Amino acid sequence: MLSIVRLGVFCAVVASAIGPRMGFAQEDTQSRTPITIVVPFPPGAGADTSARILAEKLARELGQRVLVENRAGADGNIAITHVAQSKPDGQTLLYANPTVVYNHLITPLEFDGLKALDPLGKVTEYSLVLLLSGSRSLSNISEFMTWARNQSRGISCGGGGGAPTIACRMLSHYAQLPVTFVSYKGNAPALRDLMGGHLDVMFDMSNSAAAQIGNSKVTALATTAEAKSEAPFDHLPVL
C-alpha cells in the first residue's frame, strides 16, 4: 500500500477576506449583482460540474443570478489570485480544492492564500482514481508497477494541478517509479490525451472517472479512498 491514501479531494467555497460583516446580499444593489463562482479548471472537469450544480442551488436560495467562471492554468493560481485580489464584497467566490493550502509548495504565490481568502463552507469530498491509458494493455496495479519499473524512458503522469498533480509526484516518490509529470490546464484535456495514448497515467476525481467505466480507452487501477471505495471502484486496491 502506498502513502497516497489520504490524498482525497476537499472542495469548498471561499471568498476574498473581508471580515465578519460579509454577506451575500446585504443591500439591494448587491442583490442585483450576479455572484460569480470562479473555478480553477476548464469546463468539463469534475470541479466545474459540481460548481455548476452549486451555482443553481445558490441561485434558488438567494434569489439572484450565480455565474460560473472558469479560470484555468498555473496549477489553480490564476483563479486563486483573481479572487484574492477581487473586491471584498462577497460577490466573487472561489471554488477551492486543496490548491489553496499547498500551491505555494509547487508555485510560489505573491500572497498568503490562507490569509487572503475566507472559507465559507464545505461543498464535497471525494477520492482520486488512478487511470491508465487503455493502449498500454495492462489490467491491474501489479502489472502496471512491473511494467512502469521496466520503462527505461520512464512513464508520464499528467494532471491539471491540485490534488492530481500532488498524487503524480507522490506516486513517483513512494512507489519509486520513474515518473515525468505533464502539466495541463485541467484534467479534462489530460483525460483526452490519456484516451489517445499520449499519456500513460493520471489521477482523476472519482466522479468524473466513474464516467469512463466501460470505456476501453481507459483502465482504472487503484483509488486513494481512505476506506473501501464505493461502486464502481469498490473492487480496486487502495493506494
PDB file of C-alpha atoms in Angstrom:
ATOM      1  CA  MET A   1       0.000   0.000   0.000  1.00  0.00           C
ATOM      2  CA  LEU A   2       1.364   3.425  -0.934  1.00  0.00           C
ATOM      3  CA  SER A   3       1.055   6.512   1.238  1.00  0.00           C
ATOM      4  CA  ILE A   4      -1.246   8.357  -1.136  1.00  0.00           C
ATOM      5  CA  VAL A   5      -4.256   7.125   0.813  1.00  0.00           C
ATOM      6  CA  ARG A   6      -5.112  10.435   2.498  1.00  0.00           C
ATOM      7  CA  LEU A   7      -4.891  12.484  -0.674  1.00  0.00           C
ATOM      8  CA  GLY A   8      -8.620  12.869  -1.146  1.00  0.00           C
ATOM      9  CA  VAL A   9     -10.232  15.987  -2.538  1.00  0.00           C
ATOM     10  CA  PHE A  10     -11.901  18.509  -0.282  1.00  0.00           C
ATOM     11  CA  CYS A  11     -13.743  21.214  -2.193  1.00  0.00           C
ATOM     12  CA  ALA A  12     -15.053  24.356  -0.560  1.00  0.00           C
ATOM     13  CA  VAL A  13     -16.264  27.812  -1.407  1.00  0.00           C
ATOM     14  CA  VAL A  14     -14.093  30.686  -0.233  1.00  0.00           C
ATOM     15  CA  ALA A  15     -14.249  34.435  -0.739  1.00  0.00           C
ATOM     16  CA  SER A  16     -11.813  37.303  -0.639  1.00  0.00           C
ATOM     17  CA  ALA A  17     -11.180  38.053   3.040  1.00  0.00           C
ATOM     18  CA  ILE A  18     -13.487  40.829   4.216  1.00  0.00           C
ATOM     19  CA  GLY A  19     -14.103  40.265   7.902  1.00  0.00           C
ATOM     20  CA  PRO A  20     -17.155  39.202   9.908  1.00  0.00           C
ATOM     21  CA  ARG A  21     -19.692  41.548   8.309  1.00  0.00           C
ATOM     22  CA  MET A  22     -19.626  39.787   4.953  1.00  0.00           C
ATOM     23  CA  GLY A  23     -22.959  38.924   3.368  1.00  0.00           C
ATOM     24  CA  PHE A  24     -24.094  37.656   0.000  1.00  0.00           C
ATOM     25  CA  ALA A  25     -26.966  40.079  -0.480  1.00  0.00           C
ATOM     26  CA  GLN A  26     -26.955  42.644   2.283  1.00  0.00           C
ATOM     27  CA  GLU A  27     -28.083  45.545   0.122  1.00  0.00           C
ATOM     28  CA  ASP A  28     -30.405  45.944  -2.852  1.00  0.00           C
ATOM     29  CA  THR A  29     -27.513  46.933  -5.095  1.00  0.00           C
ATOM     30  CA  GLN A  30     -25.679  43.746  -4.166  1.00  0.00           C
ATOM     31  CA  SER A  31     -28.711  41.534  -4.660  1.00  0.00           C
ATOM     32  CA  ARG A  32     -28.934  42.727  -8.284  1.00  0.00           C
ATOM     33  CA  THR A  33     -25.274  41.951  -8.933  1.00  0.00           C
ATOM     34  CA  PRO A  34     -24.591  38.368 -10.038  1.00  0.00           C
ATOM     35  CA  ILE A  35     -22.438  36.302  -7.730  1.00  0.00           C
ATOM     36  CA  THR A  36     -19.532  34.714  -9.583  1.00  0.00           C
ATOM     37  CA  ILE A  37     -18.022  31.362  -8.606  1.00  0.00           C
ATOM     38  CA  VAL A  38     -14.526  31.144 -10.058  1.00  0.00           C
ATOM     39  CA  VAL A  39     -13.389  27.597 -10.892  1.00  0.00           C
ATOM     40  CA  PRO A  40      -9.623  26.922 -11.285  1.00  0.00           C
ATOM     41  CA  PHE A  41     -10.264  24.339 -14.012  1.00  0.00           C
ATOM     42  CA  PRO A  42     -11.657  24.340 -17.578  1.00  0.00           C
ATOM     43  CA  PRO A  43     -15.244  23.386 -18.480  1.00  0.00           C
ATOM     44  CA  GLY A  44     -15.923  19.663 -18.279  1.00  0.00           C
ATOM     45  CA  ALA A  45     -13.749  18.950 -15.251  1.00  0.00           C
ATOM     46  CA  GLY A  46     -15.250  17.344 -12.154  1.00  0.00           C
ATOM     47  CA  ALA A  47     -14.916  20.545 -10.141  1.00  0.00           C
ATOM     48  CA  ASP A  48     -16.624  22.500 -12.919  1.00  0.00           C
ATOM     49  CA  THR A  49     -19.610  20.150 -12.910  1.00  0.00           C
ATOM     50  CA  SER A  50     -20.121  20.284  -9.147  1.00  0.00           C
ATOM     51  CA  ALA A  51     -19.597  24.064  -9.118  1.00  0.00           C
ATOM     52  CA  ARG A  52     -22.434  24.477 -11.630  1.00  0.00           C
ATOM     53  CA  ILE A  53     -24.728  22.333  -9.507  1.00  0.00           C
ATOM     54  CA  LEU A  54     -23.824  24.516  -6.535  1.00  0.00           C
ATOM     55  CA  ALA A  55     -24.479  27.677  -8.560  1.00  0.00           C
ATOM     56  CA  GLU A  56     -28.008  26.522  -9.406  1.00  0.00           C
ATOM     57  CA  LYS A  57     -28.787  25.775  -5.768  1.00  0.00           C
ATOM     58  CA  LEU A  58     -27.353  29.087  -4.566  1.00  0.00           C
ATOM     59  CA  ALA A  59     -29.318  30.997  -7.189  1.00  0.00           C
ATOM     60  CA  ARG A  60     -32.586  29.481  -5.969  1.00  0.00           C
ATOM     61  CA  GLU A  61     -31.695  30.023  -2.317  1.00  0.00           C
ATOM     62  CA  LEU A  62     -30.546  33.632  -2.705  1.00  0.00           C
ATOM     63  CA  GLY A  63     -32.953  34.732  -5.415  1.00  0.00           C
ATOM     64  CA  GLN A  64     -30.242  36.159  -7.651  1.00  0.00           C
ATOM     65  CA  ARG A  65     -28.065  35.057 -10.523  1.00  0.00           C
ATOM     66  CA  VAL A  66     -24.984  32.963  -9.747  1.00  0.00           C
ATOM     67  CA  LEU A  67     -22.476  32.597 -12.556  1.00  0.00           C
ATOM     68  CA  VAL A  68     -19.605  30.136 -13.005  1.00  0.00           C
ATOM     69  CA  GLU A  69     -16.384  31.486 -14.463  1.00  0.00           C
ATOM     70  CA  ASN A  70     -13.567  29.144 -15.493  1.00  0.00           C
ATOM     71  CA  ARG A  71     -10.043  30.483 -14.972  1.00  0.00           C
ATOM     72  CA  ALA A  72      -7.727  27.535 -15.575  1.00  0.00           C
ATOM     73  CA  GLY A  73      -3.963  27.445 -15.518  1.00  0.00           C
ATOM     74  CA  ALA A  74      -0.870  27.751 -13.305  1.00  0.00           C
ATOM     75  CA  ASP A  75      -1.998  24.884 -11.065  1.00  0.00           C
ATOM     76  CA  GLY A  76      -5.019  26.912  -9.987  1.00  0.00           C
ATOM     77  CA  ASN A  77      -3.050  30.048  -9.129  1.00  0.00           C
ATOM     78  CA  ILE A  78      -4.726  32.154 -11.821  1.00  0.00           C
ATOM     79  CA  ALA A  79      -8.136  31.641 -10.225  1.00  0.00           C
ATOM     80  CA  ILE A  80      -6.839  31.946  -6.661  1.00  0.00           C
ATOM     81  CA  THR A  81      -5.060  35.218  -7.444  1.00  0.00           C
ATOM     82  CA  HIS A  82      -8.094  36.647  -9.223  1.00  0.00           C
ATOM     83  CA  VAL A  83     -10.414  36.004  -6.277  1.00  0.00           C
ATOM     84  CA  ALA A  84      -7.872  37.066  -3.643  1.00  0.00           C
ATOM     85  CA  GLN A  85      -7.413  40.393  -5.416  1.00  0.00           C
ATOM     86  CA  SER A  86     -11.101  40.968  -6.184  1.00  0.00           C
ATOM     87  CA  LYS A  87     -13.285  43.481  -4.348  1.00  0.00           C
ATOM     88  CA  PRO A  88     -14.033  42.021  -0.887  1.00  0.00           C
ATOM     89  CA  ASP A  89     -17.812  42.278  -1.140  1.00  0.00           C
ATOM     90  CA  GLY A  90     -18.782  38.604  -1.141  1.00  0.00           C
ATOM     91  CA  GLN A  91     -19.772  38.659  -4.808  1.00  0.00           C
ATOM     92  CA  THR A  92     -16.712  36.810  -6.133  1.00  0.00           C
ATOM     93  CA  LEU A  93     -16.195  33.315  -4.758  1.00  0.00           C
ATOM     94  CA  LEU A  94     -13.581  30.644  -5.382  1.00  0.00           C
ATOM     95  CA  TYR A  95     -14.482  27.004  -5.801  1.00  0.00           C
ATOM     96  CA  ALA A  96     -11.420  25.821  -3.954  1.00  0.00           C
ATOM     97  CA  ASN A  97      -9.753  22.459  -3.651  1.00  0.00           C
ATOM     98  CA  PRO A  98      -6.552  21.772  -1.670  1.00  0.00           C
ATOM     99  CA  THR A  99      -4.581  24.021  -4.043  1.00  0.00           C
ATOM    100  CA  VAL A 100      -5.256  26.915  -1.662  1.00  0.00           C
ATOM    101  CA  VAL A 101      -3.308  25.076   1.038  1.00  0.00           C
ATOM    102  CA  TYR A 102      -0.380  23.564  -0.836  1.00  0.00           C
ATOM    103  CA  ASN A 103       0.034  25.546  -4.072  1.00  0.00           C
ATOM    104  CA  HIS A 104       2.883  27.530  -2.524  1.00  0.00           C
ATOM    105  CA  LEU A 105       4.804  24.237  -2.392  1.00  0.00           C
ATOM    106  CA  ILE A 106       4.519  23.929  -6.183  1.00  0.00           C
ATOM    107  CA  THR A 107       4.498  27.503  -7.460  1.00  0.00           C
ATOM    108  CA  PRO A 108       5.272  30.458  -5.166  1.00  0.00           C
ATOM    109  CA  LEU A 109       2.427  32.949  -4.681  1.00  0.00           C
ATOM    110  CA  GLU A 110       2.849  36.669  -4.085  1.00  0.00           C
ATOM    111  CA  PHE A 111       0.392  36.475  -1.183  1.00  0.00           C
ATOM    112  CA  ASP A 112      -0.730  34.076   1.535  1.00  0.00           C
ATOM    113  CA  GLY A 113      -3.809  32.334   0.181  1.00  0.00           C
ATOM    114  CA  LEU A 114      -4.897  31.249   3.652  1.00  0.00           C
ATOM    115  CA  LYS A 115      -4.952  34.864   4.855  1.00  0.00           C
ATOM    116  CA  ALA A 116      -6.270  36.449   1.657  1.00  0.00           C
ATOM    117  CA  LEU A 117      -9.335  34.191   1.494  1.00  0.00           C
ATOM    118  CA  ASP A 118     -12.127  33.416   3.960  1.00  0.00           C
ATOM    119  CA  PRO A 119     -13.688  29.917   3.947  1.00  0.00           C
ATOM    120  CA  LEU A 120     -17.478  29.869   3.605  1.00  0.00           C
ATOM    121  CA  GLY A 121     -18.446  26.210   3.507  1.00  0.00           C
ATOM    122  CA  LYS A 122     -17.553  22.684   2.508  1.00  0.00           C
ATOM    123  CA  VAL A 123     -19.059  21.506  -0.752  1.00  0.00           C
ATOM    124  CA  THR A 124     -17.927  17.941  -1.309  1.00  0.00           C
ATOM    125  CA  GLU A 125     -15.247  15.403  -0.545  1.00  0.00           C
ATOM    126  CA  TYR A 126     -14.162  12.520  -2.738  1.00  0.00           C
ATOM    127  CA  SER A 127     -11.168  10.397  -3.630  1.00  0.00           C
ATOM    128  CA  LEU A 128      -8.960  10.121  -6.692  1.00  0.00           C
ATOM    129  CA  VAL A 129      -8.705   7.198  -9.097  1.00  0.00           C
ATOM    130  CA  LEU A 130      -5.504   6.163 -10.860  1.00  0.00           C
ATOM    131  CA  LEU A 131      -6.330   5.763 -14.547  1.00  0.00           C
ATOM    132  CA  LEU A 132      -4.152   4.052 -17.142  1.00  0.00           C
ATOM    133  CA  SER A 133      -4.279   4.530 -20.883  1.00  0.00           C
ATOM    134  CA  GLY A 134      -6.094   1.557 -22.409  1.00  0.00           C
ATOM    135  CA  SER A 135      -3.449   1.388 -25.100  1.00  0.00           C
ATOM    136  CA  ARG A 136      -0.953   0.053 -22.513  1.00  0.00           C
ATOM    137  CA  SER A 137      -2.849  -3.288 -22.297  1.00  0.00           C
ATOM    138  CA  LEU A 138      -2.410  -3.760 -18.538  1.00  0.00           C
ATOM    139  CA  SER A 139      -5.238  -4.967 -16.335  1.00  0.00           C
ATOM    140  CA  ASN A 140      -4.271  -4.281 -12.706  1.00  0.00           C
ATOM    141  CA  ILE A 141      -1.985  -2.303 -10.398  1.00  0.00           C
ATOM    142  CA  SER A 142       0.563  -5.142 -10.038  1.00  0.00           C
ATOM    143  CA  GLU A 143       1.033  -5.424 -13.795  1.00  0.00           C
ATOM    144  CA  PHE A 144       1.311  -1.648 -14.020  1.00  0.00           C
ATOM    145  CA  MET A 145       4.021  -1.429 -11.329  1.00  0.00           C
ATOM    146  CA  THR A 146       6.085  -4.136 -13.007  1.00  0.00           C
ATOM    147  CA  TRP A 147       5.685  -2.521 -16.413  1.00  0.00           C
ATOM    148  CA  ALA A 148       6.436   1.008 -15.148  1.00  0.00           C
ATOM    149  CA  ARG A 149       9.663  -0.002 -13.410  1.00  0.00           C
ATOM    150  CA  ASN A 150      10.904  -1.565 -16.645  1.00  0.00           C
ATOM    151  CA  GLN A 151      10.378   1.546 -18.754  1.00  0.00           C
ATOM    152  CA  SER A 152      13.823   2.990 -19.437  1.00  0.00           C
ATOM    153  CA  ARG A 153      12.286   6.235 -20.655  1.00  0.00           C
ATOM    154  CA  GLY A 154      10.076   6.474 -17.584  1.00  0.00           C
ATOM    155  CA  ILE A 155       6.315   6.938 -17.578  1.00  0.00           C
ATOM    156  CA  SER A 156       4.192  10.052 -17.954  1.00  0.00           C
ATOM    157  CA  CYS A 157       1.623  11.138 -15.379  1.00  0.00           C
ATOM    158  CA  GLY A 158      -0.494  14.179 -16.181  1.00  0.00           C
ATOM    159  CA  GLY A 159      -2.981  16.436 -14.499  1.00  0.00           C
ATOM    160  CA  GLY A 160      -4.428  19.896 -14.254  1.00  0.00           C
ATOM    161  CA  GLY A 161      -2.981  20.964 -10.938  1.00  0.00           C
ATOM    162  CA  GLY A 162      -4.159  20.493  -7.380  1.00  0.00           C
ATOM    163  CA  ALA A 163      -4.563  17.021  -5.921  1.00  0.00           C
ATOM    164  CA  PRO A 164      -3.874  15.144  -9.214  1.00  0.00           C
ATOM    165  CA  THR A 165      -0.531  16.948  -9.503  1.00  0.00           C
ATOM    166  CA  ILE A 166       0.478  16.065  -5.950  1.00  0.00           C
ATOM    167  CA  ALA A 167      -0.709  12.456  -6.461  1.00  0.00           C
ATOM    168  CA  CYS A 168       1.538  12.026  -9.523  1.00  0.00           C
ATOM    169  CA  ARG A 169       4.533  13.255  -7.556  1.00  0.00           C
ATOM    170  CA  MET A 170       3.669  11.016  -4.596  1.00  0.00           C
ATOM    171  CA  LEU A 171       3.334   8.037  -6.938  1.00  0.00           C
ATOM    172  CA  SER A 172       6.852   8.693  -8.159  1.00  0.00           C
ATOM    173  CA  HIS A 173       8.240   9.116  -4.635  1.00  0.00           C
ATOM    174  CA  TYR A 174       6.543   6.339  -2.682  1.00  0.00           C
ATOM    175  CA  ALA A 175       6.407   3.729  -5.443  1.00  0.00           C
ATOM    176  CA  GLN A 176       9.891   4.695  -6.653  1.00  0.00           C
ATOM    177  CA  LEU A 177       8.738   4.935 -10.240  1.00  0.00           C
ATOM    178  CA  PRO A 178      10.455   6.980 -12.981  1.00  0.00           C
ATOM    179  CA  VAL A 179       7.592   9.456 -13.456  1.00  0.00           C
ATOM    180  CA  THR A 180       7.631  12.537 -15.663  1.00  0.00           C
ATOM    181  CA  PHE A 181       4.820  14.942 -14.781  1.00  0.00           C
ATOM    182  CA  VAL A 182       2.931  16.558 -17.664  1.00  0.00           C
ATOM    183  CA  SER A 183       1.045  19.734 -16.763  1.00  0.00           C
ATOM    184  CA  TYR A 184      -2.367  20.554 -18.242  1.00  0.00           C
ATOM    185  CA  LYS A 185      -4.815  23.404 -17.726  1.00  0.00           C
ATOM    186  CA  GLY A 186      -7.277  20.886 -16.331  1.00  0.00           C
ATOM    187  CA  ASN A 187      -7.947  17.175 -16.001  1.00  0.00           C
ATOM    188  CA  ALA A 188     -10.319  17.143 -18.981  1.00  0.00           C
ATOM    189  CA  PRO A 189      -7.555  17.759 -21.579  1.00  0.00           C
ATOM    190  CA  ALA A 190      -5.309  15.313 -19.702  1.00  0.00           C
ATOM    191  CA  LEU A 191      -8.028  12.674 -19.988  1.00  0.00           C
ATOM    192  CA  ARG A 192      -8.259  13.248 -23.742  1.00  0.00           C
ATOM    193  CA  ASP A 193      -4.528  12.631 -24.094  1.00  0.00           C
ATOM    194  CA  LEU A 194      -4.785   9.553 -21.869  1.00  0.00           C
ATOM    195  CA  MET A 195      -7.507   8.070 -24.079  1.00  0.00           C
ATOM    196  CA  GLY A 196      -5.464   8.957 -27.155  1.00  0.00           C
ATOM    197  CA  GLY A 197      -2.449   7.064 -25.829  1.00  0.00           C
ATOM    198  CA  HIS A 198      -0.316  10.212 -25.479  1.00  0.00           C
ATOM    199  CA  LEU A 199      -0.211   9.919 -21.675  1.00  0.00           C
ATOM    200  CA  ASP A 200       0.490   6.822 -19.577  1.00  0.00           C
ATOM    201  CA  VAL A 201      -1.447   7.512 -16.366  1.00  0.00           C
ATOM    202  CA  MET A 202      -3.311  10.229 -14.494  1.00  0.00           C
ATOM    203  CA  PHE A 203      -5.257  10.686 -11.277  1.00  0.00           C
ATOM    204  CA  ASP A 204      -8.839  11.792 -11.832  1.00  0.00           C
ATOM    205  CA  MET A 205     -11.654  12.732  -9.467  1.00  0.00           C
ATOM    206  CA  SER A 206     -13.806   9.730  -8.629  1.00  0.00           C
ATOM    207  CA  ASN A 207     -16.991  11.284 -10.031  1.00  0.00           C
ATOM    208  CA  SER A 208     -15.527  12.068 -13.450  1.00  0.00           C
ATOM    209  CA  ALA A 209     -13.524   8.809 -13.507  1.00  0.00           C
ATOM    210  CA  ALA A 210     -16.767   6.879 -12.980  1.00  0.00           C
ATOM    211  CA  ALA A 211     -17.999   8.218 -16.310  1.00  0.00           C
ATOM    212  CA  GLN A 212     -15.210   6.265 -18.020  1.00  0.00           C
ATOM    213  CA  ILE A 213     -16.385   2.845 -16.807  1.00  0.00           C
ATOM    214  CA  GLY A 214     -16.799   0.619 -19.847  1.00  0.00           C
ATOM    215  CA  ASN A 215     -14.504   2.804 -21.941  1.00  0.00           C
ATOM    216  CA  SER A 216     -11.842   0.532 -23.420  1.00  0.00           C
ATOM    217  CA  LYS A 217      -9.508   3.509 -23.809  1.00  0.00           C
ATOM    218  CA  VAL A 218      -9.135   3.865 -20.015  1.00  0.00           C
ATOM    219  CA  THR A 219      -8.334   1.323 -17.281  1.00  0.00           C
ATOM    220  CA  ALA A 220      -8.952   2.104 -13.600  1.00  0.00           C
ATOM    221  CA  LEU A 221      -6.096   0.691 -11.492  1.00  0.00           C
ATOM    222  CA  ALA A 222      -6.494   1.946  -7.917  1.00  0.00           C
ATOM    223  CA  THR A 223      -8.184   4.507  -5.682  1.00  0.00           C
ATOM    224  CA  THR A 224      -6.967   6.860  -2.950  1.00  0.00           C
ATOM    225  CA  ALA A 225     -10.075   6.334  -0.810  1.00  0.00           C
ATOM    226  CA  GLU A 226      -9.241   6.114   2.912  1.00  0.00           C
ATOM    227  CA  ALA A 227     -11.577   3.158   3.370  1.00  0.00           C
ATOM    228  CA  LYS A 228     -13.038   0.719   0.865  1.00  0.00           C
ATOM    229  CA  SER A 229     -14.154   2.719  -2.121  1.00  0.00           C
ATOM    230  CA  GLU A 230     -17.773   2.805  -3.226  1.00  0.00           C
ATOM    231  CA  ALA A 231     -19.027   1.387  -6.524  1.00  0.00           C
ATOM    232  CA  PRO A 232     -17.961   1.362  -9.274  1.00  0.00           C
ATOM    233  CA  PHE A 233     -14.466   1.341  -7.730  1.00  0.00           C
ATOM    234  CA  ASP A 234     -15.092  -0.952  -4.769  1.00  0.00           C
ATOM    235  CA  HIS A 235     -13.054  -3.711  -6.443  1.00  0.00           C
ATOM    236  CA  LEU A 236      -9.939  -1.566  -6.740  1.00  0.00           C
ATOM    237  CA  PRO A 237      -6.984  -1.660  -4.321  1.00  0.00           C
ATOM    238  CA  VAL A 238      -6.342   1.423  -2.160  1.00  0.00           C
ATOM    239  CA  LEU A 239      -3.067   3.238  -2.742  1.00  0.00           C
TER     240      LEU A 239
END
